[in-house]
Amino acid sequence: MWNAKTRTNALGSPVSLSLFARDALKAIADIGKTEFQKVRRPKPDERGEVEIYTPKEMEKWLLAALENDIDMILALVAGGFQGLRPAEFHAEGAKRPPLKSEAFIWNDNILHIVGQKIRSKANRDIPLHAVTRAWLEPFKILEGEIWQYKQANSKKMAALRAKAGVKSIYDGLRHSYASYRIRHLKGNLPELAQEMGNSPREIINSYKRNVTDAEADEWFNIMPPEDYAELIYQHIQNESRECGVSLREDAILAVA
């Protein structure tokens, strides 16, 4: 469900169009406020402090994915350790393709996002954090669109949360990233806004204020188990044989 601020912003477009139709096109009579201007604005949400996931909850979630739904590791890492919007990963309901494996530019240590929500920030590069590399480098042998499933991301994520015993938090992964990352950036709002593809003003509403440096360090040091890479390679090779998942030819030889 949209929050009050989003609903108010959405109302702005028809209001602007109605004013243009009245004042510039003379398509509607000028008898005061347009009908869209008369629509009651939503009351501000009273949600209080931003909710985020703890490092322990994120670790439980990732390990549940490793045990039950390995492909969801990519979604968790993209949101929690890189700050992506869900639609920037799976593209459900968005006029854009899902994130591609090629967006991870490993040699330059960046995640390159294109065609994002904010038109003035059409592209952005996010540094690949060490924790991201630890969880995702075994997936480097994949190519093409990452989200290839018929089942909605939200349903798969809800099922995984239930298995991990983790509660649902609206935009929780992205808000968690903002909350912990701002500590490492020493409060540098413009830099965090650039990473997340938003304005500093919006970023202020997206992070929890009382996160500590120690908690931020713990979040970005949630590392996979020792046998993790081997488990991922085996999973991907099985998926390739059974489902036709696309693999890079040079990478197949490297892990054969």
PDB file of C-alpha atoms in Angstrom:
ATOM      1  CA  MET A   1       0.000   0.000   0.000  1.00  0.00           C
ATOM      2  CA  TRP A   2       1.252   3.504  -0.828  1.00  0.00           C
ATOM      3  CA  ASN A   3       2.084   5.733   2.096  1.00  0.00           C
ATOM      4  CA  ALA A   4       0.494   9.153   2.485  1.00  0.00           C
ATOM      5  CA  LYS A   5       3.408  10.994   0.921  1.00  0.00           C
ATOM      6  CA  THR A   6       3.372   8.804  -2.188  1.00  0.00           C
ATOM      7  CA  ARG A   7      -0.401   9.191  -2.565  1.00  0.00           C
ATOM      8  CA  THR A   8      -0.071  12.973  -2.269  1.00  0.00           C
ATOM      9  CA  ASN A   9       2.678  13.019  -4.899  1.00  0.00           C
ATOM     10  CA  ALA A  10       0.564  10.871  -7.225  1.00  0.00           C
ATOM     11  CA  LEU A  11      -2.304  13.314  -6.892  1.00  0.00           C
ATOM     12  CA  GLY A  12      -0.038  16.104  -8.087  1.00  0.00           C
ATOM     13  CA  SER A  13      -0.062  14.911 -11.710  1.00  0.00           C
ATOM     14  CA  PRO A  14      -3.845  15.091 -12.322  1.00  0.00           C
ATOM     15  CA  VAL A  15      -3.954  18.419 -10.467  1.00  0.00           C
ATOM     16  CA  SER A  16      -1.289  19.847 -12.781  1.00  0.00           C
ATOM     17  CA  LEU A  17      -3.044  18.475 -15.854  1.00  0.00           C
ATOM     18  CA  SER A  18      -6.378  19.942 -14.793  1.00  0.00           C
ATOM     19  CA  LEU A  19      -4.791  23.351 -14.243  1.00  0.00           C
ATOM     20  CA  PHE A  20      -3.126  23.185 -17.647  1.00  0.00           C
ATOM     21  CA  ALA A  21      -6.426  22.228 -19.260  1.00  0.00           C
ATOM     22  CA  ARG A  22      -8.164  25.134 -17.518  1.00  0.00           C
ATOM     23  CA  ASP A  23      -5.581  27.894 -17.836  1.00  0.00           C
ATOM     24  CA  ALA A  24      -3.660  27.096 -21.022  1.00  0.00           C
ATOM     25  CA  LEU A  25      -6.039  25.061 -23.180  1.00  0.00           C
ATOM     26  CA  LYS A  26      -9.259  26.675 -21.895  1.00  0.00           C
ATOM     27  CA  ALA A  27     -10.725  23.188 -22.138  1.00  0.00           C
ATOM     28  CA  ILE A  28     -12.604  23.445 -18.848  1.00  0.00           C
ATOM     29  CA  ALA A  29     -14.386  26.367 -17.293  1.00  0.00           C
ATOM     30  CA  ASP A  30     -12.542  28.553 -14.792  1.00  0.00           C
ATOM     31  CA  ILE A  31     -14.939  28.422 -11.854  1.00  0.00           C
ATOM     32  CA  GLY A  32     -12.412  28.163  -9.069  1.00  0.00           C
ATOM     33  CA  LYS A  33     -10.691  25.004  -7.970  1.00  0.00           C
ATOM     34  CA  THR A  34     -10.703  22.050 -10.360  1.00  0.00           C
ATOM     35  CA  GLU A  35     -12.245  18.788  -9.211  1.00  0.00           C
ATOM     36  CA  PHE A  36      -8.779  17.307  -8.678  1.00  0.00           C
ATOM     37  CA  GLN A  37      -7.804  20.232  -6.455  1.00  0.00           C
ATOM     38  CA  LYS A  38     -10.837  19.469  -4.307  1.00  0.00           C
ATOM     39  CA  VAL A  39      -9.681  15.914  -3.576  1.00  0.00           C
ATOM     40  CA  ARG A  40      -8.822  15.625   0.111  1.00  0.00           C
ATOM     41  CA  ARG A  41      -5.116  15.120   0.740  1.00  0.00           C
ATOM     42  CA  PRO A  42      -4.167  11.996   2.694  1.00  0.00           C
ATOM     43  CA  LYS A  43      -3.231  12.556   6.304  1.00  0.00           C
ATOM     44  CA  PRO A  44       0.488  12.138   7.031  1.00  0.00           C
ATOM     45  CA  ASP A  45       1.442   8.648   8.131  1.00  0.00           C
ATOM     46  CA  GLU A  46       2.140   8.263  11.806  1.00  0.00           C
ATOM     47  CA  ARG A  47       4.647   5.453  11.455  1.00  0.00           C
ATOM     48  CA  GLY A  48       7.258   7.037  13.692  1.00  0.00           C
ATOM     49  CA  GLU A  49      10.811   5.754  13.461  1.00  0.00           C
ATOM     50  CA  VAL A  50      11.861   3.899  10.320  1.00  0.00           C
ATOM     51  CA  GLU A  51      11.889   0.130  10.821  1.00  0.00           C
ATOM     52  CA  ILE A  52      14.847  -1.898   9.618  1.00  0.00           C
ATOM     53  CA  TYR A  53      16.210  -5.424   9.896  1.00  0.00           C
ATOM     54  CA  THR A  54      18.911  -6.312  12.377  1.00  0.00           C
ATOM     55  CA  PRO A  55      22.114  -8.030  11.243  1.00  0.00           C
ATOM     56  CA  LYS A  56      20.933 -11.215  13.003  1.00  0.00           C
ATOM     57  CA  GLU A  57      17.633 -11.153  11.110  1.00  0.00           C
ATOM     58  CA  MET A  58      19.424 -10.625   7.791  1.00  0.00           C
ATOM     59  CA  GLU A  59      21.776 -13.510   8.504  1.00  0.00           C
ATOM     60  CA  LYS A  60      18.852 -15.825   9.329  1.00  0.00           C
ATOM     61  CA  TRP A  61      17.123 -14.725   6.132  1.00  0.00           C
ATOM     62  CA  LEU A  62      20.155 -15.402   3.937  1.00  0.00           C
ATOM     63  CA  LEU A  63      20.789 -18.798   5.496  1.00  0.00           C
ATOM     64  CA  ALA A  64      17.118 -19.697   5.012  1.00  0.00           C
ATOM     65  CA  ALA A  65      17.521 -18.780   1.348  1.00  0.00           C
ATOM     66  CA  LEU A  66      20.631 -20.941   1.079  1.00  0.00           C
ATOM     67  CA  GLU A  67      18.677 -23.874   2.485  1.00  0.00           C
ATOM     68  CA  ASN A  68      15.314 -23.344   0.791  1.00  0.00           C
ATOM     69  CA  ASP A  69      15.491 -20.975  -2.211  1.00  0.00           C
ATOM     70  CA  ILE A  70      19.027 -20.194  -3.347  1.00  0.00           C
ATOM     71  CA  ASP A  71      17.958 -17.885  -6.174  1.00  0.00           C
ATOM     72  CA  MET A  72      16.468 -15.463  -3.648  1.00  0.00           C
ATOM     73  CA  ILE A  73      19.942 -14.745  -2.276  1.00  0.00           C
ATOM     74  CA  LEU A  74      20.438 -12.365  -5.189  1.00  0.00           C
ATOM     75  CA  ALA A  75      17.276 -10.417  -4.297  1.00  0.00           C
ATOM     76  CA  LEU A  76      18.230 -10.169  -0.625  1.00  0.00           C
ATOM     77  CA  VAL A  77      21.744  -8.977  -1.397  1.00  0.00           C
ATOM     78  CA  ALA A  78      20.597  -6.495  -4.058  1.00  0.00           C
ATOM     79  CA  GLY A  79      18.232  -4.847  -1.598  1.00  0.00           C
ATOM     80  CA  GLY A  80      20.043  -5.211   1.701  1.00  0.00           C
ATOM     81  CA  PHE A  81      23.669  -4.744   0.682  1.00  0.00           C
ATOM     82  CA  GLN A  82      23.327  -2.553  -2.440  1.00  0.00           C
ATOM     83  CA  GLY A  83      20.173  -0.559  -1.681  1.00  0.00           C
ATOM     84  CA  LEU A  84      18.225  -1.414  -4.826  1.00  0.00           C
ATOM     85  CA  ARG A  85      14.494  -0.847  -5.089  1.00  0.00           C
ATOM     86  CA  PRO A  86      12.668  -4.186  -5.554  1.00  0.00           C
ATOM     87  CA  ALA A  87      11.490  -3.139  -9.046  1.00  0.00           C
ATOM     88  CA  GLU A  88      15.093  -2.365 -10.018  1.00  0.00           C
ATOM     89  CA  PHE A  89      15.825  -6.023  -9.389  1.00  0.00           C
ATOM     90  CA  HIS A  90      12.766  -7.953 -10.593  1.00  0.00           C
ATOM     91  CA  ALA A  91      10.942  -5.267 -12.653  1.00  0.00           C
ATOM     92  CA  GLU A  92       7.440  -6.424 -11.681  1.00  0.00           C
ATOM     93  CA  GLY A  93       4.955  -3.783 -12.736  1.00  0.00           C
ATOM     94  CA  ALA A  94       7.714  -1.552 -14.085  1.00  0.00           C
ATOM     95  CA  LYS A  95       8.365  -0.621 -17.707  1.00  0.00           C
ATOM     96  CA  ARG A  96      11.883  -1.933 -17.603  1.00  0.00           C
ATOM     97  CA  PRO A  97      13.631  -5.307 -17.859  1.00  0.00           C
ATOM     98  CA  PRO A  98      14.805  -7.145 -14.743  1.00  0.00           C
ATOM     99  CA  LEU A  99      18.345  -6.590 -13.547  1.00  0.00           C
ATOM    100  CA  LYS A 100      20.901  -8.395 -15.695  1.00  0.00           C
ATOM    101  CA  SER A 101      23.960 -10.233 -14.475  1.00  0.00           C
ATOM    102  CA  GLU A 102      26.018  -7.964 -16.707  1.00  0.00           C
ATOM    103  CA  ALA A 103      25.096  -4.999 -14.468  1.00  0.00           C
ATOM    104  CA  PHE A 104      27.644  -6.353 -11.981  1.00  0.00           C
ATOM    105  CA  ILE A 105      30.925  -5.003 -13.344  1.00  0.00           C
ATOM    106  CA  TRP A 106      33.265  -6.997 -11.175  1.00  0.00           C
ATOM    107  CA  ASN A 107      36.577  -5.651 -12.506  1.00  0.00           C
ATOM    108  CA  ASP A 108      35.526  -2.072 -11.759  1.00  0.00           C
ATOM    109  CA  ASN A 109      33.814  -3.086  -8.505  1.00  0.00           C
ATOM    110  CA  ILE A 110      30.492  -1.391  -9.346  1.00  0.00           C
ATOM    111  CA  LEU A 111      26.854  -2.254  -9.876  1.00  0.00           C
ATOM    112  CA  HIS A 112      25.608  -0.213 -12.844  1.00  0.00           C
ATOM    113  CA  ILE A 113      21.889   0.642 -12.729  1.00  0.00           C
ATOM    114  CA  VAL A 114      20.182   2.161 -15.778  1.00  0.00           C
ATOM    115  CA  GLY A 115      16.729   3.541 -16.516  1.00  0.00           C
ATOM    116  CA  GLN A 116      15.823   4.090 -12.905  1.00  0.00           C
ATOM    117  CA  LYS A 117      12.824   5.740 -11.274  1.00  0.00           C
ATOM    118  CA  ILE A 118      14.195   9.292 -11.060  1.00  0.00           C
ATOM    119  CA  ARG A 119      14.618  10.632 -14.603  1.00  0.00           C
ATOM    120  CA  SER A 120      17.179  13.220 -13.564  1.00  0.00           C
ATOM    121  CA  LYS A 121      19.285  10.370 -12.183  1.00  0.00           C
ATOM    122  CA  ALA A 122      18.836   8.008 -15.126  1.00  0.00           C
ATOM    123  CA  ASN A 123      21.960   5.954 -14.372  1.00  0.00           C
ATOM    124  CA  ARG A 124      23.964   5.343 -11.248  1.00  0.00           C
ATOM    125  CA  ASP A 125      26.944   3.288 -10.138  1.00  0.00           C
ATOM    126  CA  ILE A 126      26.929   1.699  -6.701  1.00  0.00           C
ATOM    127  CA  PRO A 127      30.182   0.383  -5.241  1.00  0.00           C
ATOM    128  CA  LEU A 128      30.158  -3.378  -4.768  1.00  0.00           C
ATOM    129  CA  HIS A 129      30.701  -3.895  -1.066  1.00  0.00           C
ATOM    130  CA  ALA A 130      32.839  -6.775   0.185  1.00  0.00           C
ATOM    131  CA  VAL A 131      29.772  -8.495   1.628  1.00  0.00           C
ATOM    132  CA  THR A 132      28.084  -8.314  -1.787  1.00  0.00           C
ATOM    133  CA  ARG A 133      31.065  -9.882  -3.498  1.00  0.00           C
ATOM    134  CA  ALA A 134      31.202 -12.642  -0.895  1.00  0.00           C
ATOM    135  CA  TRP A 135      27.568 -13.644  -1.522  1.00  0.00           C
ATOM    136  CA  LEU A 136      27.321 -13.006  -5.260  1.00  0.00           C
ATOM    137  CA  GLU A 137      30.671 -13.823  -6.859  1.00  0.00           C
ATOM    138  CA  PRO A 138      29.732 -17.527  -7.188  1.00  0.00           C
ATOM    139  CA  PHE A 139      26.821 -16.350  -9.375  1.00  0.00           C
ATOM    140  CA  LYS A 140      29.241 -14.702 -11.842  1.00  0.00           C
ATOM    141  CA  ILE A 141      28.810 -17.634 -14.217  1.00  0.00           C
ATOM    142  CA  LEU A 142      25.213 -16.537 -14.925  1.00  0.00           C
ATOM    143  CA  GLU A 143      24.305 -14.258 -17.804  1.00  0.00           C
ATOM    144  CA  GLY A 144      21.184 -12.398 -18.870  1.00  0.00           C
ATOM    145  CA  GLU A 145      18.168 -11.359 -16.804  1.00  0.00           C
ATOM    146  CA  ILE A 146      18.355 -12.522 -13.200  1.00  0.00           C
ATOM    147  CA  TRP A 147      14.628 -12.656 -12.396  1.00  0.00           C
ATOM    148  CA  GLN A 148      13.180 -15.355 -14.664  1.00  0.00           C
ATOM    149  CA  TYR A 149      10.421 -16.739 -12.477  1.00  0.00           C
ATOM    150  CA  LYS A 150       6.669 -16.825 -12.988  1.00  0.00           C
ATOM    151  CA  GLN A 151       6.022 -16.495  -9.273  1.00  0.00           C
ATOM    152  CA  ALA A 152       6.002 -12.920  -7.991  1.00  0.00           C
ATOM    153  CA  ASN A 153       8.989 -11.741  -6.011  1.00  0.00           C
ATOM    154  CA  SER A 154       6.709 -10.667  -3.157  1.00  0.00           C
ATOM    155  CA  LYS A 155       5.266 -14.184  -2.783  1.00  0.00           C
ATOM    156  CA  LYS A 156       8.663 -15.861  -2.837  1.00  0.00           C
ATOM    157  CA  MET A 157      10.028 -13.322  -0.380  1.00  0.00           C
ATOM    158  CA  ALA A 158       7.080 -13.791   1.984  1.00  0.00           C
ATOM    159  CA  ALA A 159       7.531 -17.570   1.928  1.00  0.00           C
ATOM    160  CA  LEU A 160      11.218 -17.163   2.674  1.00  0.00           C
ATOM    161  CA  ARG A 161      10.561 -14.741   5.525  1.00  0.00           C
ATOM    162  CA  ALA A 162       8.223 -17.280   7.078  1.00  0.00           C
ATOM    163  CA  LYS A 163      10.888 -19.989   6.922  1.00  0.00           C
ATOM    164  CA  ALA A 164      13.470 -17.632   8.430  1.00  0.00           C
ATOM    165  CA  GLY A 165      11.116 -16.357  11.127  1.00  0.00           C
ATOM    166  CA  VAL A 166      11.664 -12.767  10.017  1.00  0.00           C
ATOM    167  CA  LYS A 167       8.911 -10.170  10.134  1.00  0.00           C
ATOM    168  CA  SER A 168       7.726  -8.123   7.170  1.00  0.00           C
ATOM    169  CA  ILE A 169       8.921  -4.510   7.064  1.00  0.00           C
ATOM    170  CA  TYR A 170       7.790  -2.182   4.284  1.00  0.00           C
ATOM    171  CA  ASP A 171      10.834  -1.470   2.080  1.00  0.00           C
ATOM    172  CA  GLY A 172      12.842  -3.001   4.902  1.00  0.00           C
ATOM    173  CA  LEU A 173      15.893  -4.097   2.932  1.00  0.00           C
ATOM    174  CA  ARG A 174      16.394  -0.739   1.217  1.00  0.00           C
ATOM    175  CA  HIS A 175      15.795   1.185   4.435  1.00  0.00           C
ATOM    176  CA  SER A 176      18.231  -1.113   6.235  1.00  0.00           C
ATOM    177  CA  TYR A 177      20.879  -0.385   3.627  1.00  0.00           C
ATOM    178  CA  ALA A 178      20.360   3.353   4.042  1.00  0.00           C
ATOM    179  CA  SER A 179      20.488   3.127   7.830  1.00  0.00           C
ATOM    180  CA  TYR A 180      23.716   1.146   8.017  1.00  0.00           C
ATOM    181  CA  ARG A 181      25.421   2.710   5.008  1.00  0.00           C
ATOM    182  CA  ILE A 182      24.989   6.273   6.288  1.00  0.00           C
ATOM    183  CA  ARG A 183      27.125   5.319   9.294  1.00  0.00           C
ATOM    184  CA  HIS A 184      29.966   4.166   7.044  1.00  0.00           C
ATOM    185  CA  LEU A 185      29.616   7.344   4.975  1.00  0.00           C
ATOM    186  CA  LYS A 186      29.868   9.479   8.152  1.00  0.00           C
ATOM    187  CA  GLY A 187      26.515  11.134   7.440  1.00  0.00           C
ATOM    188  CA  ASN A 188      27.324  12.055   3.823  1.00  0.00           C
ATOM    189  CA  LEU A 189      23.747  12.372   2.524  1.00  0.00           C
ATOM    190  CA  PRO A 190      24.589  13.394  -1.068  1.00  0.00           C
ATOM    191  CA  GLU A 191      26.801  10.345  -1.534  1.00  0.00           C
ATOM    192  CA  LEU A 192      24.166   7.991  -0.122  1.00  0.00           C
ATOM    193  CA  ALA A 193      21.507   9.665  -2.274  1.00  0.00           C
ATOM    194  CA  GLN A 194      23.668   9.057  -5.340  1.00  0.00           C
ATOM    195  CA  GLU A 195      24.061   5.380  -4.464  1.00  0.00           C
ATOM    196  CA  MET A 196      20.325   4.949  -3.905  1.00  0.00           C
ATOM    197  CA  GLY A 197      19.143   7.066  -6.838  1.00  0.00           C
ATOM    198  CA  ASN A 198      17.237   9.585  -4.782  1.00  0.00           C
ATOM    199  CA  SER A 199      17.456  13.090  -3.372  1.00  0.00           C
ATOM    200  CA  PRO A 200      19.100  13.799  -0.010  1.00  0.00           C
ATOM    201  CA  ARG A 201      15.723  15.013   1.253  1.00  0.00           C
ATOM    202  CA  GLU A 202      14.129  11.668   0.442  1.00  0.00           C
ATOM    203  CA  ILE A 203      17.044   9.788   1.949  1.00  0.00           C
ATOM    204  CA  ILE A 204      16.470  11.526   5.284  1.00  0.00           C
ATOM    205  CA  ASN A 205      13.105   9.758   5.479  1.00  0.00           C
ATOM    206  CA  SER A 206      14.634   6.359   4.667  1.00  0.00           C
ATOM    207  CA  TYR A 207      17.080   5.623   7.450  1.00  0.00           C
ATOM    208  CA  LYS A 208      16.902   4.941  11.158  1.00  0.00           C
ATOM    209  CA  ARG A 209      18.602   7.551  13.298  1.00  0.00           C
ATOM    210  CA  ASN A 210      19.927   5.529  16.234  1.00  0.00           C
ATOM    211  CA  VAL A 211      21.961   2.902  14.378  1.00  0.00           C
ATOM    212  CA  THR A 212      25.488   2.528  15.765  1.00  0.00           C
ATOM    213  CA  ASP A 213      28.803   2.117  13.962  1.00  0.00           C
ATOM    214  CA  ALA A 214      29.120  -1.339  15.488  1.00  0.00           C
ATOM    215  CA  GLU A 215      25.743  -2.396  14.062  1.00  0.00           C
ATOM    216  CA  ALA A 216      26.708  -1.023  10.657  1.00  0.00           C
ATOM    217  CA  ASP A 217      29.963  -2.992  10.752  1.00  0.00           C
ATOM    218  CA  GLU A 218      28.056  -6.130  11.714  1.00  0.00           C
ATOM    219  CA  TRP A 219      25.579  -5.649   8.845  1.00  0.00           C
ATOM    220  CA  PHE A 220      28.270  -5.324   6.206  1.00  0.00           C
ATOM    221  CA  ASN A 221      30.181  -8.299   7.606  1.00  0.00           C
ATOM    222  CA  ILE A 222      27.463 -10.955   7.277  1.00  0.00           C
ATOM    223  CA  MET A 223      29.566 -13.481   5.402  1.00  0.00           C
ATOM    224  CA  PRO A 224      28.448 -16.823   3.905  1.00  0.00           C
ATOM    225  CA  PRO A 225      29.535 -20.210   5.320  1.00  0.00           C
ATOM    226  CA  GLU A 226      32.834 -21.754   4.220  1.00  0.00           C
ATOM    227  CA  ASP A 227      31.325 -24.233   1.727  1.00  0.00           C
ATOM    228  CA  TYR A 228      29.060 -21.592   0.205  1.00  0.00           C
ATOM    229  CA  ALA A 229      30.715 -21.231  -3.198  1.00  0.00           C
ATOM    230  CA  GLU A 230      30.635 -24.963  -3.858  1.00  0.00           C
ATOM    231  CA  LEU A 231      26.941 -25.116  -2.952  1.00  0.00           C
ATOM    232  CA  ILE A 232      26.130 -22.274  -5.344  1.00  0.00           C
ATOM    233  CA  TYR A 233      28.122 -23.747  -8.227  1.00  0.00           C
ATOM    234  CA  GLN A 234      26.357 -27.081  -7.794  1.00  0.00           C
ATOM    235  CA  HIS A 235      22.961 -25.401  -7.675  1.00  0.00           C
ATOM    236  CA  ILE A 236      23.610 -23.356 -10.814  1.00  0.00           C
ATOM    237  CA  GLN A 237      24.875 -26.354 -12.749  1.00  0.00           C
ATOM    238  CA  ASN A 238      21.773 -28.325 -11.760  1.00  0.00           C
ATOM    239  CA  GLU A 239      19.538 -25.419 -12.792  1.00  0.00           C
ATOM    240  CA  SER A 240      21.381 -25.205 -16.104  1.00  0.00           C
ATOM    241  CA  ARG A 241      20.742 -28.860 -16.887  1.00  0.00           C
ATOM    242  CA  GLU A 242      17.125 -28.889 -15.713  1.00  0.00           C
ATOM    243  CA  CYS A 243      15.844 -25.394 -16.582  1.00  0.00           C
ATOM    244  CA  GLY A 244      18.167 -24.088 -19.260  1.00  0.00           C
ATOM    245  CA  VAL A 245      19.617 -21.249 -17.201  1.00  0.00           C
ATOM    246  CA  SER A 246      22.082 -19.243 -19.305  1.00  0.00           C
ATOM    247  CA  LEU A 247      25.725 -19.533 -18.292  1.00  0.00           C
ATOM    248  CA  ARG A 248      28.799 -17.743 -19.556  1.00  0.00           C
ATOM    249  CA  GLU A 249      30.907 -20.201 -21.545  1.00  0.00           C
ATOM    250  CA  ASP A 250      34.226 -18.990 -20.109  1.00  0.00           C
ATOM    251  CA  ALA A 251      32.896 -19.269 -16.564  1.00  0.00           C
ATOM    252  CA  ILE A 252      31.580 -22.802 -17.062  1.00  0.00           C
ATOM    253  CA  LEU A 253      35.089 -24.041 -17.765  1.00  0.00           C
ATOM    254  CA  ALA A 254      36.428 -22.188 -14.734  1.00  0.00           C
ATOM    255  CA  VAL A 255      34.200 -24.066 -12.273  1.00  0.00           C
ATOM    256  CA  ALA A 256      33.871 -27.407 -14.065  1.00  0.00           C
TER     257      ALA A 256
END
